[in-house]
Tab-separated table of C-alpha atoms in Angstrom:
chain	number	residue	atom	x	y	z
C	1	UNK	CA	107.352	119.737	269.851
C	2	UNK	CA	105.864	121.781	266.859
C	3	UNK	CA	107.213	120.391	263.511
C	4	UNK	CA	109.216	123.525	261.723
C	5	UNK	CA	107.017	124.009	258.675
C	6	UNK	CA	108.770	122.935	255.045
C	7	UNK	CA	106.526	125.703	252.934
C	8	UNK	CA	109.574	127.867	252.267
C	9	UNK	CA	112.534	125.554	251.731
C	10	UNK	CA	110.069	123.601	249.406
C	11	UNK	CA	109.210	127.235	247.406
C	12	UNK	CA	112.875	127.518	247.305
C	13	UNK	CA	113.551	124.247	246.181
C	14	UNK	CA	111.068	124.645	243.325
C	15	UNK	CA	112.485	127.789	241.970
C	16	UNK	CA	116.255	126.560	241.375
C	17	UNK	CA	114.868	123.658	239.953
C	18	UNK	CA	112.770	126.049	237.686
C	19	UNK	CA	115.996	127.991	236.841
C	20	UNK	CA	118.338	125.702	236.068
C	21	UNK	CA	115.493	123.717	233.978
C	22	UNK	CA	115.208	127.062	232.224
C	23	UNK	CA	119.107	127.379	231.850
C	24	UNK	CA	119.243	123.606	230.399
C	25	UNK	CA	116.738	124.491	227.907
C	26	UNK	CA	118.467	127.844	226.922
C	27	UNK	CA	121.568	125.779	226.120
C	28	UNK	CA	119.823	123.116	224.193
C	29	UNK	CA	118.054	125.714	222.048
C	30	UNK	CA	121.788	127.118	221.561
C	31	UNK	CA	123.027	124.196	220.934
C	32	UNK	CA	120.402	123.380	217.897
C	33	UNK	CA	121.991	126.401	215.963
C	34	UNK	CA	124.017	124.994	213.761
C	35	UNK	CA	125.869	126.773	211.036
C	36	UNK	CA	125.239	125.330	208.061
C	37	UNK	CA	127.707	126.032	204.816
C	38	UNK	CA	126.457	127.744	201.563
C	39	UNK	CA	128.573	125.975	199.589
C	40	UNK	CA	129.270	122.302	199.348
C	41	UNK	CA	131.673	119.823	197.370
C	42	UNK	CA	130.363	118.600	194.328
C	43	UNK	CA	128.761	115.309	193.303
C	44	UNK	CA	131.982	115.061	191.028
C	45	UNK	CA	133.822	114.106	193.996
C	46	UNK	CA	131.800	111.373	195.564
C	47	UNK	CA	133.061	108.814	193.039
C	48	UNK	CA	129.489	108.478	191.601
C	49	UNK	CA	130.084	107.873	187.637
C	50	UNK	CA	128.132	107.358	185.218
C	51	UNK	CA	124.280	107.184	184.592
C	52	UNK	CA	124.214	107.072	188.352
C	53	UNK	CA	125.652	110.356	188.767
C	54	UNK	CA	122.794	113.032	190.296
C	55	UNK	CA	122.743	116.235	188.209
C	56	UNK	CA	125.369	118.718	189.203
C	57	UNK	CA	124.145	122.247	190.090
C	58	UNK	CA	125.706	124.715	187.248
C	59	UNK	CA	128.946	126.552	188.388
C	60	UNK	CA	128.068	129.759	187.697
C	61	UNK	CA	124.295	131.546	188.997
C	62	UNK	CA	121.893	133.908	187.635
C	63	UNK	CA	123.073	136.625	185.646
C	64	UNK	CA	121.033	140.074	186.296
C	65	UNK	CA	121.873	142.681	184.224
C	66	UNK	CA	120.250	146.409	185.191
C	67	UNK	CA	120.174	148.436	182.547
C	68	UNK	CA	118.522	150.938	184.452
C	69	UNK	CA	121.157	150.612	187.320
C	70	UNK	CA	123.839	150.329	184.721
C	71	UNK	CA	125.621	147.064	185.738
C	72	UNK	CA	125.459	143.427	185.699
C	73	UNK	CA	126.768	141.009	187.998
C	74	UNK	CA	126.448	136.782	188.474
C	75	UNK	CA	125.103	135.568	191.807
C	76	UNK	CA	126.986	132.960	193.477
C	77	UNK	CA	125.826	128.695	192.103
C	78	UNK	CA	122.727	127.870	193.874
C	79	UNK	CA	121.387	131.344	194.883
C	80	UNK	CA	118.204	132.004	193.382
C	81	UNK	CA	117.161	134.947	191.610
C	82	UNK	CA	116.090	138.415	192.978
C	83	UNK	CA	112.451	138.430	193.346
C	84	UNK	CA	110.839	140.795	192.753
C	85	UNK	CA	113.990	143.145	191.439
C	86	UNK	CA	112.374	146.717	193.069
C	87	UNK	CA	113.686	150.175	191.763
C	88	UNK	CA	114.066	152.068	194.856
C	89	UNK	CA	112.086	154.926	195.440
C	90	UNK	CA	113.515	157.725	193.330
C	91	UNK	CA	114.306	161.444	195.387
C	92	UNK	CA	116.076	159.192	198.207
C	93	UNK	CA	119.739	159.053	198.675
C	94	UNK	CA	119.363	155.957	197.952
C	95	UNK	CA	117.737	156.410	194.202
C	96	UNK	CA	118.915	153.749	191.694
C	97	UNK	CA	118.264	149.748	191.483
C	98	UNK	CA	118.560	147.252	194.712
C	99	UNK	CA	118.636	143.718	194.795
C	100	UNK	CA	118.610	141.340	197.404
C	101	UNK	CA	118.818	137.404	197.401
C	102	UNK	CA	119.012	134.452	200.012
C	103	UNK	CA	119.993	131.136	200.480
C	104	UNK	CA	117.024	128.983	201.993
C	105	UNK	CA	118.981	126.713	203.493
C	106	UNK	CA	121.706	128.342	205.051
C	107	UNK	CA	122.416	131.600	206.428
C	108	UNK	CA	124.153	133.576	203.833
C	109	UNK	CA	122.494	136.400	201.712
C	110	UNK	CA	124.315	138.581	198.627
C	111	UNK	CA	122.259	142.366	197.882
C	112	UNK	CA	123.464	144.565	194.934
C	113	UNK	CA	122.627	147.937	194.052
C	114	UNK	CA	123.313	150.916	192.651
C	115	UNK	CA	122.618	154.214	195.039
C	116	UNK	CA	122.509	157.599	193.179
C	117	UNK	CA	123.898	159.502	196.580
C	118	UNK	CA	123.600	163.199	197.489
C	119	UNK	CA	126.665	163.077	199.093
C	120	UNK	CA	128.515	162.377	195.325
C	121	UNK	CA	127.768	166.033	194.240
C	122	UNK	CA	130.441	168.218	194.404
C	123	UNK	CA	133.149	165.224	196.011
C	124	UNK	CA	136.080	163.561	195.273
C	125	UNK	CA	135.397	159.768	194.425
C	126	UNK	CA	137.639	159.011	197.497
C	127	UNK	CA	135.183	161.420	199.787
C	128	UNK	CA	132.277	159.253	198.552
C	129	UNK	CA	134.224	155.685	199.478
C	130	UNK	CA	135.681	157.607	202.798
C	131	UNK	CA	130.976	158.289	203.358
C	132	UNK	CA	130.564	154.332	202.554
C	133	UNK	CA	133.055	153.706	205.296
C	134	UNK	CA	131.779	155.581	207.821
C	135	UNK	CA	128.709	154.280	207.165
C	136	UNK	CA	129.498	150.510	207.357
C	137	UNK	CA	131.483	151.305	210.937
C	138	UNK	CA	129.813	154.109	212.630
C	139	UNK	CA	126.238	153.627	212.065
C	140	UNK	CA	126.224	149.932	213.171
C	141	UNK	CA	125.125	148.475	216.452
C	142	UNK	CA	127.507	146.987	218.124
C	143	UNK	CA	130.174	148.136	215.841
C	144	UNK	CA	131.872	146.171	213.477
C	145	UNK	CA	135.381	144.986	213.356
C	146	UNK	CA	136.909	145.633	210.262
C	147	UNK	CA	139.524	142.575	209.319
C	148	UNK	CA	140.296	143.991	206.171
C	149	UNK	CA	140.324	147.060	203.519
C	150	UNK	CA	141.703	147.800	200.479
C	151	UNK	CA	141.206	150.648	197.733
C	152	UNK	CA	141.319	150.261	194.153
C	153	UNK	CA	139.683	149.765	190.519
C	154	UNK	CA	136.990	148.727	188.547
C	155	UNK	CA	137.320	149.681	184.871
C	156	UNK	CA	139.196	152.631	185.984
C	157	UNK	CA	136.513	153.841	188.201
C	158	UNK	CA	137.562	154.368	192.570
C	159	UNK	CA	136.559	151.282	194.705
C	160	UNK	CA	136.763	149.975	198.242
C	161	UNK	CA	136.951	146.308	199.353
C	162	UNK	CA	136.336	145.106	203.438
C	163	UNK	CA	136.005	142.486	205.540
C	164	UNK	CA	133.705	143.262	208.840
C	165	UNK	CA	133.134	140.670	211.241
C	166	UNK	CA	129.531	141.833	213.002
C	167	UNK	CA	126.537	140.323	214.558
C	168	UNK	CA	123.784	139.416	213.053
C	169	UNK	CA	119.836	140.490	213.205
C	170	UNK	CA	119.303	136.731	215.093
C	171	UNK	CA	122.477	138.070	217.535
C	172	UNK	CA	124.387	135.015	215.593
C	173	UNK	CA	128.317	135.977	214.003
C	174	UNK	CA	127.589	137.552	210.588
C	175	UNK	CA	131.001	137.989	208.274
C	176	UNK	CA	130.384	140.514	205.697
C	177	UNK	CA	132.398	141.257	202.853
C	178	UNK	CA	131.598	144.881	200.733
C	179	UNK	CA	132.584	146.431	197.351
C	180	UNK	CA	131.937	150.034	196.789
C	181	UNK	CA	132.455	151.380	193.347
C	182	UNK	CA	132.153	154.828	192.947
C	183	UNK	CA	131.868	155.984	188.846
C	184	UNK	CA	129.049	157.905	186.943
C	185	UNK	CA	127.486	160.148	189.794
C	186	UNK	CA	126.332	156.761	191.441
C	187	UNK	CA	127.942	154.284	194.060
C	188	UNK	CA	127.963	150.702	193.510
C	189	UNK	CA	127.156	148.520	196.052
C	190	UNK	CA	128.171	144.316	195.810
C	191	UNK	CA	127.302	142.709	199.273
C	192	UNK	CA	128.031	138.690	200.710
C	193	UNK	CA	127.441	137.484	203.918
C	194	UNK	CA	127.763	134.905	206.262
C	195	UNK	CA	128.224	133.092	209.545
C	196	UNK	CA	130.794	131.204	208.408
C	197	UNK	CA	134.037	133.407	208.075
C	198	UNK	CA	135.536	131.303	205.781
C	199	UNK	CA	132.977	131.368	202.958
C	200	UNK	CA	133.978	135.303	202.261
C	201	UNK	CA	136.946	133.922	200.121
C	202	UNK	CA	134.720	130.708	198.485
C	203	UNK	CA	135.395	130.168	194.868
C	204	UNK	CA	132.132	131.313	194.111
C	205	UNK	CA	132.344	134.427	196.132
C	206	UNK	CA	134.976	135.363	194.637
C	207	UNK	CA	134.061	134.736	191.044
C	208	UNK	CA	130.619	137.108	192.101
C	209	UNK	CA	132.581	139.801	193.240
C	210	UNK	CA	134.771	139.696	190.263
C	211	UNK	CA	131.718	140.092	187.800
C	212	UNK	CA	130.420	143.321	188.759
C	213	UNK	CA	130.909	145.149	185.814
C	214	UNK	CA	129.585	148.424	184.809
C	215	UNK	CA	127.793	148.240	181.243
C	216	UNK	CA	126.455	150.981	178.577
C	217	UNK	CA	129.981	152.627	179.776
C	218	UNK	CA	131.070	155.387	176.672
C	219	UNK	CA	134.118	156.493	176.969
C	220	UNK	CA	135.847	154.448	174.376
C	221	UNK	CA	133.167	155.255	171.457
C	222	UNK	CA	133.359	159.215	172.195
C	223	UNK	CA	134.425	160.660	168.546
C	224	UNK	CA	133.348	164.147	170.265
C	225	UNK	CA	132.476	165.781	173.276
C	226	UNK	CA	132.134	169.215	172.712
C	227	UNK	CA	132.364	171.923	175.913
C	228	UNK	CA	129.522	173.998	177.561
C	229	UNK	CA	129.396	176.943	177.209
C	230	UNK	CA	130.028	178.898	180.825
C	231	UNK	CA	126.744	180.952	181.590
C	232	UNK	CA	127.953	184.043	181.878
C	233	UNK	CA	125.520	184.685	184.943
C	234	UNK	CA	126.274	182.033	186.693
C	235	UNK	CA	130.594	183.007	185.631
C	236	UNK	CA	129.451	186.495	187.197
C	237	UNK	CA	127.819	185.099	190.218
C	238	UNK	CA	130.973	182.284	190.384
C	239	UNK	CA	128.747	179.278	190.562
C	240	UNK	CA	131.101	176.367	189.374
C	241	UNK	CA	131.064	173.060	189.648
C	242	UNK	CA	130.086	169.684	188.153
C	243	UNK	CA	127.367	168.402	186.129
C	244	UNK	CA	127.476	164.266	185.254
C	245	UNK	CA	124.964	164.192	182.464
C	246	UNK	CA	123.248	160.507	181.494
C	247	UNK	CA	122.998	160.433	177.590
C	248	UNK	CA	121.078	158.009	175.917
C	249	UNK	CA	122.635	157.212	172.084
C	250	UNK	CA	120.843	155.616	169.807
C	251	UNK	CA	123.068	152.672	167.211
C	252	UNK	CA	124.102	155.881	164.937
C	253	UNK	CA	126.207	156.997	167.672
C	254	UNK	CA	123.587	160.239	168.054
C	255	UNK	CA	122.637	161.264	171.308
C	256	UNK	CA	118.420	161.284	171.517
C	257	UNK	CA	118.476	161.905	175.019
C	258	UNK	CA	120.116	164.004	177.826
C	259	UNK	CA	119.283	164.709	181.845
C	260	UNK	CA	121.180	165.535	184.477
C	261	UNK	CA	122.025	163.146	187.401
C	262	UNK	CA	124.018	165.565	189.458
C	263	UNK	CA	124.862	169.211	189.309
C	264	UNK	CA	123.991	173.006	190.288
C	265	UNK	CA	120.641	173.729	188.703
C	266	UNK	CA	122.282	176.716	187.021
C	267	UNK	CA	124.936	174.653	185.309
C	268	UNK	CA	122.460	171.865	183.903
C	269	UNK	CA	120.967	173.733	180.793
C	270	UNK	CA	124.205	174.154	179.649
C	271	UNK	CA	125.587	170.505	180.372
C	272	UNK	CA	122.611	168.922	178.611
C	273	UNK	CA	123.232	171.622	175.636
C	274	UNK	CA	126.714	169.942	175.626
C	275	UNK	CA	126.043	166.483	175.931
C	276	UNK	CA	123.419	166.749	173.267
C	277	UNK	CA	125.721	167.893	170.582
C	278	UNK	CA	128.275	164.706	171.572
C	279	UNK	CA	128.875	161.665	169.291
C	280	UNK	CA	129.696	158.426	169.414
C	281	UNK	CA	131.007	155.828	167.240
C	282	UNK	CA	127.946	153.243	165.547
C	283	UNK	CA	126.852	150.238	167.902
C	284	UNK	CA	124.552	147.371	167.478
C	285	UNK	CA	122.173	148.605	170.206
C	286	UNK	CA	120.843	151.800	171.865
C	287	UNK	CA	123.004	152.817	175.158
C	288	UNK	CA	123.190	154.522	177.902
C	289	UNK	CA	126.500	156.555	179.397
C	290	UNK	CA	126.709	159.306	181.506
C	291	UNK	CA	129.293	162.504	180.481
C	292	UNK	CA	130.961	164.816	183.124
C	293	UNK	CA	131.629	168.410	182.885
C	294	UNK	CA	133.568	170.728	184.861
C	295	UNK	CA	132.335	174.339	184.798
C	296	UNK	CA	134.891	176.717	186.721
């Protein structure tokens, strides 16, 4: 009797085989991802004393201060500085100062900026945070899930804080945690991330987020501010609106410079007019502020 011939089973055979090698090796490259944390306890707590004591990394991180961007802010212990700090490419919506840092060794990453958007002209500070929003949960893929949100201040000025749990470009967990501060025709922008969920509220994350600070800021050296005066053209024609002016004063408290960030380009001669007739009280350096008018 013929022998039935093993060709088949045997091509069978080899194929599961090749699939469940190729499964097994799937879940051992899975399993080699491990999350590593940003932050770890100090050598302070090792009970090494003495001379034998390694050198402690400092407890605060770079300071960058923008004076272009108009804020400063103080990266996290153990993040390096931005290199190279880029301006971003002005006539954008996205036209101010951008900064974006890593941690070698781990998966977490911090980015600043400040974003001079369209959308600010002619909204409410809460329209521009209710834009940042939409743009953290709508234009994401997959979307987010947003854990947490809260509205408040920043030396007066509107801001937004939230928690987004997300995936990552490597399709790993990414936690994110955003400020948005919205105050002299710009949006601020304070970014942390990582795939540990817990590291959002770290000592050190915290302490960065609380640093932002907005510099150069006027308002409590204005002796005067005069008014423009209405075109009457653009009074007949009943173009209104608002101009934010940035004002450059020298340590006499004169203005020596005025342009306009934001506003109708039929309301801006007469804004800079304004703003160039303002004065401030003396100050040990040259600054820069931004004023607002209203024309209506």
């Amino acid at each position: 009797m013929k022998q039935p011939s093993l060709t088949i089973p045997l091509a069978v055979l080899l194929l599961v085989a090749a699939t469940l090698g190729c499964n097994l090796s799937k879940r051992l490259i899975a399993k080699k991802h491990v999350v590593e944390p940003c932050f770890t306890e100090r050598a302070a707590s090792s009970g090494v004393s003495g001379s034998q004591q390694p050198s402690m990394a400092p407890e605060t991180g770079y300071l960058l201060t923008s004076e272009d961007g108009g804020f400063s802010v103080q990266l996290p212990a153990g993040f390096p500085p931005p290199v190279p700090p880029q301006a971003i490419e002005p006539g954008h919506e996205y036209a101010g100062v951008s900064y974006y840092s890593v941690q070698g060794w781990c998966h977490c990453r911090v980015n600043f900026k400040t974003t001079s958007a369209t959308a600010v002209a002619g909204q409410s500070d809460e329209g521009v945070l209710s834009d940042r929003h939409e743009v953290v949960t709508r234009y994401t893929k997959p979307p987010p899930v947003i854990e947490q949100e809260e509205s408040g201040y920043v030396q007066g000025h509107h801001a937004l804080s939230m928690y987004v749990a997300g995936v990552g470009v490597n399709g790993e967990a990414e936690f994110l945690r955003y400020k948005f501060v919205v105050a002299n025709g710009r949006v601020y922008e304070v970014l942390f991330s990582s795939e540990t969920r817990a590291e959002l509220d770290h000592p050190q994350v915290n302490a960065y987020f609380n640093s932002f600070q907005l510099i150069n800021e006027l308002d409590g050296r204005i002796i005067s501010q005069p008014e423009p005066d209405y075109p009457p053209f653009a009074k007949a024609m009943n173009i209104h609106g608002t101009v934010v002016v940035e004002v450059t004063v020298d340590t006499n408290g004169k203005v020596i410079d005025a342009r306009t960030i934001t506003g109708s380009q039929f309301l801006r001669p007469a804004a800079e007019a304004a703003a160039r007739k303002a004065r401030f009280a003396p100050g040990k350096t040259k600054v820069k502020g931004v004023l607002t008018y209203t024309l209506q």
